[in-house]
């Protein structure tokens, strides 16, 4: 009889409302933790995909840069690079460089300088930076 009474006491404690509320509270905390971890997993997978795309783009840029570097190492490639990058011609070539865009590299030159510009030129001659 004593064993039955002890089992009855244990069952009443386990199935009491307070115990059920505590277990429900722990269940809510457990579910909340799982949802938070799932959100972090989703964010990590998104970041992994973005970094994979970025890495692929960077690898392609490295391949293009090494190809360009290899072509610049040759004399003909260097000349082509310089001519396409800067408006340069060799001596003796009858080349006229025409700039169509208003944002061209060449700016118009004024013939006269103002007094302040002349003073600045003199200042920079005597006091270098």
PDB file of C-alpha atoms in Angstrom:
ATOM      1  CA  UNK A   1       0.000   0.000   0.000  1.00  0.00           C
ATOM      2  CA  UNK A   2       2.859   2.275   0.791  1.00  0.00           C
ATOM      3  CA  UNK A   3       4.305   1.781  -2.687  1.00  0.00           C
ATOM      4  CA  UNK A   4       0.982   2.676  -4.234  1.00  0.00           C
ATOM      5  CA  UNK A   5       0.802   5.843  -2.182  1.00  0.00           C
ATOM      6  CA  UNK A   6       4.320   6.839  -3.237  1.00  0.00           C
ATOM      7  CA  UNK A   7       3.442   6.269  -6.895  1.00  0.00           C
ATOM      8  CA  UNK A   8       0.276   8.292  -6.424  1.00  0.00           C
ATOM      9  CA  UNK A   9       2.281  11.174  -4.925  1.00  0.00           C
ATOM     10  CA  UNK A  10       4.773  11.068  -7.794  1.00  0.00           C
ATOM     11  CA  UNK A  11       1.956  11.032 -10.367  1.00  0.00           C
ATOM     12  CA  UNK A  12       0.191  13.917  -8.735  1.00  0.00           C
ATOM     13  CA  UNK A  13       3.401  15.937  -8.744  1.00  0.00           C
ATOM     14  CA  UNK A  14       4.208  15.084 -12.371  1.00  0.00           C
ATOM     15  CA  UNK A  15       0.688  15.747 -13.663  1.00  0.00           C
ATOM     16  CA  UNK A  16       0.020  18.825 -11.574  1.00  0.00           C
ATOM     17  CA  UNK A  17      -0.779  22.125 -13.270  1.00  0.00           C
ATOM     18  CA  UNK A  18       2.409  23.805 -12.062  1.00  0.00           C
ATOM     19  CA  UNK A  19       4.552  21.054 -13.564  1.00  0.00           C
ATOM     20  CA  UNK A  20       2.627  21.244 -16.830  1.00  0.00           C
ATOM     21  CA  UNK A  21       3.120  25.011 -16.992  1.00  0.00           C
ATOM     22  CA  UNK A  22       6.852  24.613 -16.333  1.00  0.00           C
ATOM     23  CA  UNK A  23       7.135  21.913 -19.015  1.00  0.00           C
ATOM     24  CA  UNK A  24       5.160  24.080 -21.456  1.00  0.00           C
ATOM     25  CA  UNK A  25       7.505  26.989 -20.694  1.00  0.00           C
ATOM     26  CA  UNK A  26      10.550  24.796 -21.395  1.00  0.00           C
ATOM     27  CA  UNK A  27       8.924  23.581 -24.611  1.00  0.00           C
ATOM     28  CA  UNK A  28       8.394  27.185 -25.763  1.00  0.00           C
ATOM     29  CA  UNK A  29      12.040  28.031 -24.984  1.00  0.00           C
ATOM     30  CA  UNK A  30      13.220  24.939 -26.854  1.00  0.00           C
ATOM     31  CA  UNK A  31      11.126  25.781 -29.941  1.00  0.00           C
ATOM     32  CA  UNK A  32      12.306  29.396 -29.847  1.00  0.00           C
ATOM     33  CA  UNK A  33      15.942  28.248 -29.765  1.00  0.00           C
ATOM     34  CA  UNK A  34      15.375  25.879 -32.680  1.00  0.00           C
ATOM     35  CA  UNK A  35      13.735  28.630 -34.758  1.00  0.00           C
ATOM     36  CA  UNK A  36      16.667  30.977 -34.022  1.00  0.00           C
ATOM     37  CA  UNK A  37      19.176  28.336 -35.067  1.00  0.00           C
ATOM     38  CA  UNK A  38      17.204  27.683 -38.253  1.00  0.00           C
ATOM     39  CA  UNK A  39      17.290  31.405 -39.111  1.00  0.00           C
ATOM     40  CA  UNK A  40      21.052  31.433 -38.596  1.00  0.00           C
ATOM     41  CA  UNK A  41      21.399  28.365 -40.824  1.00  0.00           C
ATOM     42  CA  UNK A  42      19.403  30.061 -43.584  1.00  0.00           C
ATOM     43  CA  UNK A  43      21.480  33.250 -43.308  1.00  0.00           C
ATOM     44  CA  UNK A  44      24.694  31.220 -43.392  1.00  0.00           C
ATOM     45  CA  UNK A  45      23.609  29.403 -46.552  1.00  0.00           C
ATOM     46  CA  UNK A  46      22.728  32.717 -48.231  1.00  0.00           C
ATOM     47  CA  UNK A  47      26.115  34.170 -47.275  1.00  0.00           C
ATOM     48  CA  UNK A  48      27.839  31.008 -48.514  1.00  0.00           C
ATOM     49  CA  UNK A  49      26.159  31.317 -51.924  1.00  0.00           C
ATOM     50  CA  UNK A  50      26.987  35.023 -52.188  1.00  0.00           C
ATOM     51  CA  UNK A  51      30.608  34.429 -51.252  1.00  0.00           C
ATOM     52  CA  UNK A  52      30.846  31.596 -53.787  1.00  0.00           C
ATOM     53  CA  UNK A  53      29.592  33.939 -56.526  1.00  0.00           C
ATOM     54  CA  UNK A  54      31.965  36.668 -55.393  1.00  0.00           C
ATOM     55  CA  UNK A  55      34.865  34.222 -55.338  1.00  0.00           C
ATOM     56  CA  UNK A  56      34.001  33.031 -58.846  1.00  0.00           C
ATOM     57  CA  UNK A  57      33.930  36.631 -60.117  1.00  0.00           C
ATOM     58  CA  UNK A  58      37.242  37.391 -58.434  1.00  0.00           C
ATOM     59  CA  UNK A  59      38.839  34.271 -59.903  1.00  0.00           C
ATOM     60  CA  UNK A  60      37.678  35.360 -63.369  1.00  0.00           C
ATOM     61  CA  UNK A  61      39.158  38.811 -62.775  1.00  0.00           C
ATOM     62  CA  UNK A  62      42.444  37.233 -61.686  1.00  0.00           C
ATOM     63  CA  UNK A  63      42.532  35.110 -64.844  1.00  0.00           C
ATOM     64  CA  UNK A  64      41.867  38.181 -67.007  1.00  0.00           C
ATOM     65  CA  UNK A  65      44.504  40.174 -65.129  1.00  0.00           C
ATOM     66  CA  UNK A  66      47.125  37.447 -65.556  1.00  0.00           C
ATOM     67  CA  UNK A  67      46.310  37.222 -69.282  1.00  0.00           C
ATOM     68  CA  UNK A  68      46.639  40.995 -69.584  1.00  0.00           C
ATOM     69  CA  UNK A  69      49.884  40.898 -67.611  1.00  0.00           C
ATOM     70  CA  UNK A  70      51.272  38.208 -69.901  1.00  0.00           C
ATOM     71  CA  UNK A  71      50.344  40.264 -72.957  1.00  0.00           C
ATOM     72  CA  UNK A  72      51.896  43.416 -71.444  1.00  0.00           C
ATOM     73  CA  UNK A  73      55.169  41.569 -70.829  1.00  0.00           C
ATOM     74  CA  UNK A  74      55.762  41.380 -74.588  1.00  0.00           C
ATOM     75  CA  UNK A  75      56.963  44.463 -76.437  1.00  0.00           C
ATOM     76  CA  UNK A  76      54.000  44.552 -78.789  1.00  0.00           C
ATOM     77  CA  UNK A  77      51.536  44.030 -75.946  1.00  0.00           C
ATOM     78  CA  UNK A  78      53.115  46.826 -73.913  1.00  0.00           C
ATOM     79  CA  UNK A  79      52.902  49.192 -76.867  1.00  0.00           C
ATOM     80  CA  UNK A  80      49.255  48.277 -77.426  1.00  0.00           C
ATOM     81  CA  UNK A  81      48.478  48.782 -73.738  1.00  0.00           C
ATOM     82  CA  UNK A  82      50.167  52.186 -73.630  1.00  0.00           C
ATOM     83  CA  UNK A  83      48.482  53.368 -76.834  1.00  0.00           C
ATOM     84  CA  UNK A  84      45.015  52.299 -75.687  1.00  0.00           C
ATOM     85  CA  UNK A  85      45.411  53.653 -72.158  1.00  0.00           C
ATOM     86  CA  UNK A  86      47.170  56.946 -72.854  1.00  0.00           C
ATOM     87  CA  UNK A  87      46.995  59.225 -75.914  1.00  0.00           C
ATOM     88  CA  UNK A  88      50.592  58.540 -77.002  1.00  0.00           C
ATOM     89  CA  UNK A  89      52.198  58.355 -80.442  1.00  0.00           C
ATOM     90  CA  UNK A  90      55.742  57.559 -81.474  1.00  0.00           C
ATOM     91  CA  UNK A  91      57.987  60.136 -83.084  1.00  0.00           C
ATOM     92  CA  UNK A  92      57.604  60.266 -86.833  1.00  0.00           C
ATOM     93  CA  UNK A  93      54.047  58.978 -86.891  1.00  0.00           C
ATOM     94  CA  UNK A  94      51.575  61.274 -88.558  1.00  0.00           C
ATOM     95  CA  UNK A  95      48.755  60.590 -86.124  1.00  0.00           C
ATOM     96  CA  UNK A  96      46.143  63.103 -85.066  1.00  0.00           C
ATOM     97  CA  UNK A  97      44.350  62.307 -81.829  1.00  0.00           C
ATOM     98  CA  UNK A  98      40.730  63.474 -81.846  1.00  0.00           C
ATOM     99  CA  UNK A  99      38.626  63.641 -78.699  1.00  0.00           C
ATOM    100  CA  UNK A 100      34.897  63.615 -79.238  1.00  0.00           C
ATOM    101  CA  UNK A 101      33.751  63.397 -75.659  1.00  0.00           C
ATOM    102  CA  UNK A 102      33.427  66.589 -73.622  1.00  0.00           C
ATOM    103  CA  UNK A 103      35.156  64.758 -70.752  1.00  0.00           C
ATOM    104  CA  UNK A 104      38.347  64.225 -72.714  1.00  0.00           C
ATOM    105  CA  UNK A 105      41.756  63.923 -71.142  1.00  0.00           C
ATOM    106  CA  UNK A 106      43.063  67.045 -72.877  1.00  0.00           C
ATOM    107  CA  UNK A 107      41.971  70.372 -71.398  1.00  0.00           C
ATOM    108  CA  UNK A 108      42.075  73.658 -73.292  1.00  0.00           C
ATOM    109  CA  UNK A 109      45.151  75.771 -72.575  1.00  0.00           C
ATOM    110  CA  UNK A 110      44.843  79.471 -71.813  1.00  0.00           C
ATOM    111  CA  UNK A 111      47.457  81.795 -73.169  1.00  0.00           C
ATOM    112  CA  UNK A 112      47.353  84.332 -70.372  1.00  0.00           C
ATOM    113  CA  UNK A 113      47.813  83.655 -66.665  1.00  0.00           C
ATOM    114  CA  UNK A 114      46.319  85.704 -63.909  1.00  0.00           C
ATOM    115  CA  UNK A 115      48.459  87.449 -61.334  1.00  0.00           C
ATOM    116  CA  UNK A 116      47.522  84.948 -58.647  1.00  0.00           C
ATOM    117  CA  UNK A 117      48.475  81.991 -60.858  1.00  0.00           C
ATOM    118  CA  UNK A 118      51.872  83.552 -61.528  1.00  0.00           C
ATOM    119  CA  UNK A 119      52.381  84.101 -57.799  1.00  0.00           C
ATOM    120  CA  UNK A 120      51.435  80.481 -57.147  1.00  0.00           C
ATOM    121  CA  UNK A 121      53.966  79.296 -59.728  1.00  0.00           C
ATOM    122  CA  UNK A 122      56.684  81.394 -58.115  1.00  0.00           C
ATOM    123  CA  UNK A 123      55.653  80.221 -54.653  1.00  0.00           C
ATOM    124  CA  UNK A 124      55.932  76.567 -55.708  1.00  0.00           C
ATOM    125  CA  UNK A 125      59.329  77.181 -57.299  1.00  0.00           C
ATOM    126  CA  UNK A 126      60.814  78.621 -54.128  1.00  0.00           C
ATOM    127  CA  UNK A 127      58.987  76.477 -51.575  1.00  0.00           C
ATOM    128  CA  UNK A 128      58.615  72.886 -52.808  1.00  0.00           C
ATOM    129  CA  UNK A 129      56.101  70.595 -51.153  1.00  0.00           C
TER     130      UNK A 129
END
